[in-house]
């Protein structure tokens, strides 16, 4: 666990967190910057519980949350590859509730996950981000991620094709 602020912490999620995580996912997706369009995800609590358990049982994957006395503020999903040639790398998905953005929650999630990933002996962390999500790109660069390339016209958002940036960090 890692403390953020007076009564906040970062930890691995568990099944009892499912409903709060789903609420954060729904809120984060309202931003329009996530892979899922607003109100598109229809994940059942049982499916999320299964995903949390599956990731947390793997030695190089995890589902992490930022929690405060008011509840869960954000999540970060780290999913490692399993093939021998790619087992050193992991994909990241992150979301922070709108009321908690700009307050260090994303930074705390990334700090915790990066230290955890080093201990798990991962070497490469990867993510994609919508090209015009400046706040997220700023966070990722601050955490040491670099742009590797552009996925041109990879998403269709509100009738417009938009680019995603490939970003990575070597540990």
PDB file of N, CA and C in Angstrom, residues 93-136:
ATOM      1  N   UNK A  93      -4.203   0.606 -18.506  1.00  0.00           N
ATOM      2  CA  UNK A  93      -5.437   1.371 -18.677  1.00  0.00           C
ATOM      3  C   UNK A  93      -5.681   2.073 -17.347  1.00  0.00           C
ATOM      4  N   UNK A  94      -6.031   3.339 -17.399  1.00  0.00           N
ATOM      5  CA  UNK A  94      -6.187   4.122 -16.173  1.00  0.00           C
ATOM      6  C   UNK A  94      -7.407   5.021 -16.283  1.00  0.00           C
ATOM      7  N   UNK A  95      -8.042   5.252 -15.160  1.00  0.00           N
ATOM      8  CA  UNK A  95      -9.175   6.174 -15.106  1.00  0.00           C
ATOM      9  C   UNK A  95      -9.245   6.821 -13.736  1.00  0.00           C
ATOM     10  N   UNK A  96      -9.550   8.120 -13.715  1.00  0.00           N
ATOM     11  CA  UNK A  96      -9.694   8.862 -12.464  1.00  0.00           C
ATOM     12  C   UNK A  96     -11.051   9.558 -12.501  1.00  0.00           C
ATOM     13  N   UNK A  97     -11.763   9.498 -11.407  1.00  0.00           N
ATOM     14  CA  UNK A  97     -13.073  10.147 -11.310  1.00  0.00           C
ATOM     15  C   UNK A  97     -12.922  11.652 -11.538  1.00  0.00           C
ATOM     16  N   UNK A  98     -13.894  12.258 -12.196  1.00  0.00           N
ATOM     17  CA  UNK A  98     -13.816  13.678 -12.552  1.00  0.00           C
ATOM     18  C   UNK A  98     -13.619  14.580 -11.337  1.00  0.00           C
ATOM     19  N   UNK A  99     -14.171  14.240 -10.195  1.00  0.00           N
ATOM     20  CA  UNK A  99     -14.016  15.082  -9.002  1.00  0.00           C
ATOM     21  C   UNK A  99     -12.600  15.006  -8.412  1.00  0.00           C
ATOM     22  N   UNK A 100     -11.808  14.039  -8.875  1.00  0.00           N
ATOM     23  CA  UNK A 100     -10.467  13.833  -8.319  1.00  0.00           C
ATOM     24  C   UNK A 100      -9.344  14.174  -9.282  1.00  0.00           C
ATOM     25  N   UNK A 101      -9.671  14.591 -10.501  1.00  0.00           N
ATOM     26  CA  UNK A 101      -8.623  14.901 -11.481  1.00  0.00           C
ATOM     27  C   UNK A 101      -7.866  16.157 -11.082  1.00  0.00           C
ATOM     28  N   UNK A 102      -6.575  16.155 -11.390  1.00  0.00           N
ATOM     29  CA  UNK A 102      -5.734  17.297 -11.080  1.00  0.00           C
ATOM     30  C   UNK A 102      -5.331  17.381  -9.620  1.00  0.00           C
ATOM     31  N   UNK A 103      -5.540  16.312  -8.865  1.00  0.00           N
ATOM     32  CA  UNK A 103      -5.235  16.316  -7.428  1.00  0.00           C
ATOM     33  C   UNK A 103      -4.152  15.310  -7.050  1.00  0.00           C
ATOM     34  N   UNK A 104      -3.440  14.791  -8.041  1.00  0.00           N
ATOM     35  CA  UNK A 104      -2.337  13.870  -7.754  1.00  0.00           C
ATOM     36  C   UNK A 104      -2.716  12.405  -7.719  1.00  0.00           C
ATOM     37  N   UNK A 105      -3.965  12.072  -8.006  1.00  0.00           N
ATOM     38  CA  UNK A 105      -4.400  10.672  -7.958  1.00  0.00           C
ATOM     39  C   UNK A 105      -3.728   9.856  -9.061  1.00  0.00           C
ATOM     40  N   UNK A 106      -3.728  10.385 -10.287  1.00  0.00           N
ATOM     41  CA  UNK A 106      -3.067   9.682 -11.392  1.00  0.00           C
ATOM     42  C   UNK A 106      -1.589   9.493 -11.122  1.00  0.00           C
ATOM     43  N   UNK A 107      -0.935  10.534 -10.631  1.00  0.00           N
ATOM     44  CA  UNK A 107       0.498  10.446 -10.300  1.00  0.00           C
ATOM     45  C   UNK A 107       0.738   9.374  -9.252  1.00  0.00           C
ATOM     46  N   UNK A 108      -0.092   9.346  -8.213  1.00  0.00           N
ATOM     47  CA  UNK A 108       0.077   8.348  -7.155  1.00  0.00           C
ATOM     48  C   UNK A 108      -0.129   6.931  -7.692  1.00  0.00           C
ATOM     49  N   UNK A 109      -1.143   6.744  -8.541  1.00  0.00           N
ATOM     50  CA  UNK A 109      -1.366   5.422  -9.141  1.00  0.00           C
ATOM     51  C   UNK A 109      -0.156   4.991  -9.960  1.00  0.00           C
ATOM     52  N   UNK A 110       0.370   5.901 -10.787  1.00  0.00           N
ATOM     53  CA  UNK A 110       1.523   5.560 -11.615  1.00  0.00           C
ATOM     54  C   UNK A 110       2.765   5.313 -10.773  1.00  0.00           C
ATOM     55  N   UNK A 111       3.017   6.147  -9.755  1.00  0.00           N
ATOM     56  CA  UNK A 111       4.177   5.922  -8.879  1.00  0.00           C
ATOM     57  C   UNK A 111       4.139   4.531  -8.276  1.00  0.00           C
ATOM     58  N   UNK A 112       2.987   4.181  -7.730  1.00  0.00           N
ATOM     59  CA  UNK A 112       2.835   2.874  -7.092  1.00  0.00           C
ATOM     60  C   UNK A 112       3.033   1.751  -8.104  1.00  0.00           C
ATOM     61  N   UNK A 113       2.356   1.866  -9.249  1.00  0.00           N
ATOM     62  CA  UNK A 113       2.423   0.815 -10.263  1.00  0.00           C
ATOM     63  C   UNK A 113       3.834   0.655 -10.807  1.00  0.00           C
ATOM     64  N   UNK A 114       4.554   1.742 -11.029  1.00  0.00           N
ATOM     65  CA  UNK A 114       5.912   1.654 -11.563  1.00  0.00           C
ATOM     66  C   UNK A 114       6.821   0.926 -10.580  1.00  0.00           C
ATOM     67  N   UNK A 115       6.729   1.252  -9.299  1.00  0.00           N
ATOM     68  CA  UNK A 115       7.539   0.546  -8.301  1.00  0.00           C
ATOM     69  C   UNK A 115       7.148  -0.929  -8.242  1.00  0.00           C
ATOM     70  N   UNK A 116       5.863  -1.202  -8.296  1.00  0.00           N
ATOM     71  CA  UNK A 116       5.375  -2.576  -8.283  1.00  0.00           C
ATOM     72  C   UNK A 116       5.884  -3.324  -9.507  1.00  0.00           C
ATOM     73  N   UNK A 117       5.823  -2.693 -10.676  1.00  0.00           N
ATOM     74  CA  UNK A 117       6.268  -3.327 -11.925  1.00  0.00           C
ATOM     75  C   UNK A 117       7.761  -3.631 -11.899  1.00  0.00           C
ATOM     76  N   UNK A 118       8.534  -2.748 -11.309  1.00  0.00           N
ATOM     77  CA  UNK A 118       9.976  -3.006 -11.176  1.00  0.00           C
ATOM     78  C   UNK A 118      10.209  -4.242 -10.317  1.00  0.00           C
ATOM     79  N   UNK A 119       9.492  -4.335  -9.194  1.00  0.00           N
ATOM     80  CA  UNK A 119       9.642  -5.501  -8.317  1.00  0.00           C
ATOM     81  C   UNK A 119       9.188  -6.779  -9.017  1.00  0.00           C
ATOM     82  N   UNK A 120       8.207  -6.653  -9.907  1.00  0.00           N
ATOM     83  CA  UNK A 120       7.721  -7.812 -10.663  1.00  0.00           C
ATOM     84  C   UNK A 120       8.631  -8.127 -11.843  1.00  0.00           C
ATOM     85  N   UNK A 121       9.680  -7.349 -12.015  1.00  0.00           N
ATOM     86  CA  UNK A 121      10.686  -7.508 -13.071  1.00  0.00           C
ATOM     87  C   UNK A 121      10.125  -7.312 -14.471  1.00  0.00           C
ATOM     88  N   UNK A 122       9.145  -6.415 -14.583  1.00  0.00           N
ATOM     89  CA  UNK A 122       8.714  -5.989 -15.911  1.00  0.00           C
ATOM     90  C   UNK A 122       9.754  -5.013 -16.445  1.00  0.00           C
ATOM     91  N   UNK A 123       9.861  -4.919 -17.753  1.00  0.00           N
ATOM     92  CA  UNK A 123      10.853  -4.040 -18.364  1.00  0.00           C
ATOM     93  C   UNK A 123      10.221  -2.910 -19.182  1.00  0.00           C
ATOM     94  N   UNK A 124       9.026  -3.136 -19.691  1.00  0.00           N
ATOM     95  CA  UNK A 124       8.404  -2.177 -20.599  1.00  0.00           C
ATOM     96  C   UNK A 124       6.926  -2.005 -20.248  1.00  0.00           C
ATOM     97  N   UNK A 125       6.511  -0.750 -20.103  1.00  0.00           N
ATOM     98  CA  UNK A 125       5.117  -0.419 -19.851  1.00  0.00           C
ATOM     99  C   UNK A 125       4.590   0.334 -21.066  1.00  0.00           C
ATOM    100  N   UNK A 126       3.376  -0.004 -21.510  1.00  0.00           N
ATOM    101  CA  UNK A 126       2.820   0.568 -22.739  1.00  0.00           C
ATOM    102  C   UNK A 126       1.411   1.081 -22.499  1.00  0.00           C
ATOM    103  N   UNK A 127       1.045   2.108 -23.254  1.00  0.00           N
ATOM    104  CA  UNK A 127      -0.326   2.611 -23.240  1.00  0.00           C
ATOM    105  C   UNK A 127      -0.585   3.362 -24.525  1.00  0.00           C
ATOM    106  N   UNK A 128      -1.863   3.604 -24.784  1.00  0.00           N
ATOM    107  CA  UNK A 128      -2.242   4.491 -25.878  1.00  0.00           C
ATOM    108  C   UNK A 128      -3.117   5.580 -25.288  1.00  0.00           C
ATOM    109  N   UNK A 129      -3.117   6.734 -25.952  1.00  0.00           N
ATOM    110  CA  UNK A 129      -3.888   7.876 -25.472  1.00  0.00           C
ATOM    111  C   UNK A 129      -4.379   8.673 -26.673  1.00  0.00           C
ATOM    112  N   UNK A 130      -5.607   9.181 -26.577  1.00  0.00           N
ATOM    113  CA  UNK A 130      -6.132  10.035 -27.651  1.00  0.00           C
ATOM    114  C   UNK A 130      -5.233  11.259 -27.776  1.00  0.00           C
ATOM    115  N   UNK A 131      -4.877  11.573 -29.009  1.00  0.00           N
ATOM    116  CA  UNK A 131      -3.880  12.605 -29.302  1.00  0.00           C
ATOM    117  C   UNK A 131      -4.200  13.973 -28.680  1.00  0.00           C
ATOM    118  N   UNK A 132      -5.469  14.306 -28.507  1.00  0.00           N
ATOM    119  CA  UNK A 132      -5.804  15.623 -27.963  1.00  0.00           C
ATOM    120  C   UNK A 132      -6.136  15.593 -26.460  1.00  0.00           C
ATOM    121  N   UNK A 133      -5.827  14.502 -25.777  1.00  0.00           N
ATOM    122  CA  UNK A 133      -6.014  14.420 -24.324  1.00  0.00           C
ATOM    123  C   UNK A 133      -4.756  14.967 -23.643  1.00  0.00           C
ATOM    124  N   UNK A 134      -4.633  16.281 -23.656  1.00  0.00           N
ATOM    125  CA  UNK A 134      -3.410  16.941 -23.197  1.00  0.00           C
ATOM    126  C   UNK A 134      -3.112  16.695 -21.725  1.00  0.00           C
ATOM    127  N   UNK A 135      -4.133  16.645 -20.890  1.00  0.00           N
ATOM    128  CA  UNK A 135      -3.916  16.420 -19.460  1.00  0.00           C
ATOM    129  C   UNK A 135      -3.303  15.043 -19.209  1.00  0.00           C
ATOM    130  N   UNK A 136      -3.820  14.022 -19.880  1.00  0.00           N
ATOM    131  CA  UNK A 136      -3.279  12.673 -19.710  1.00  0.00           C
ATOM    132  C   UNK A 136      -1.867  12.576 -20.282  1.00  0.00           C
TER     133      UNK A 136
END
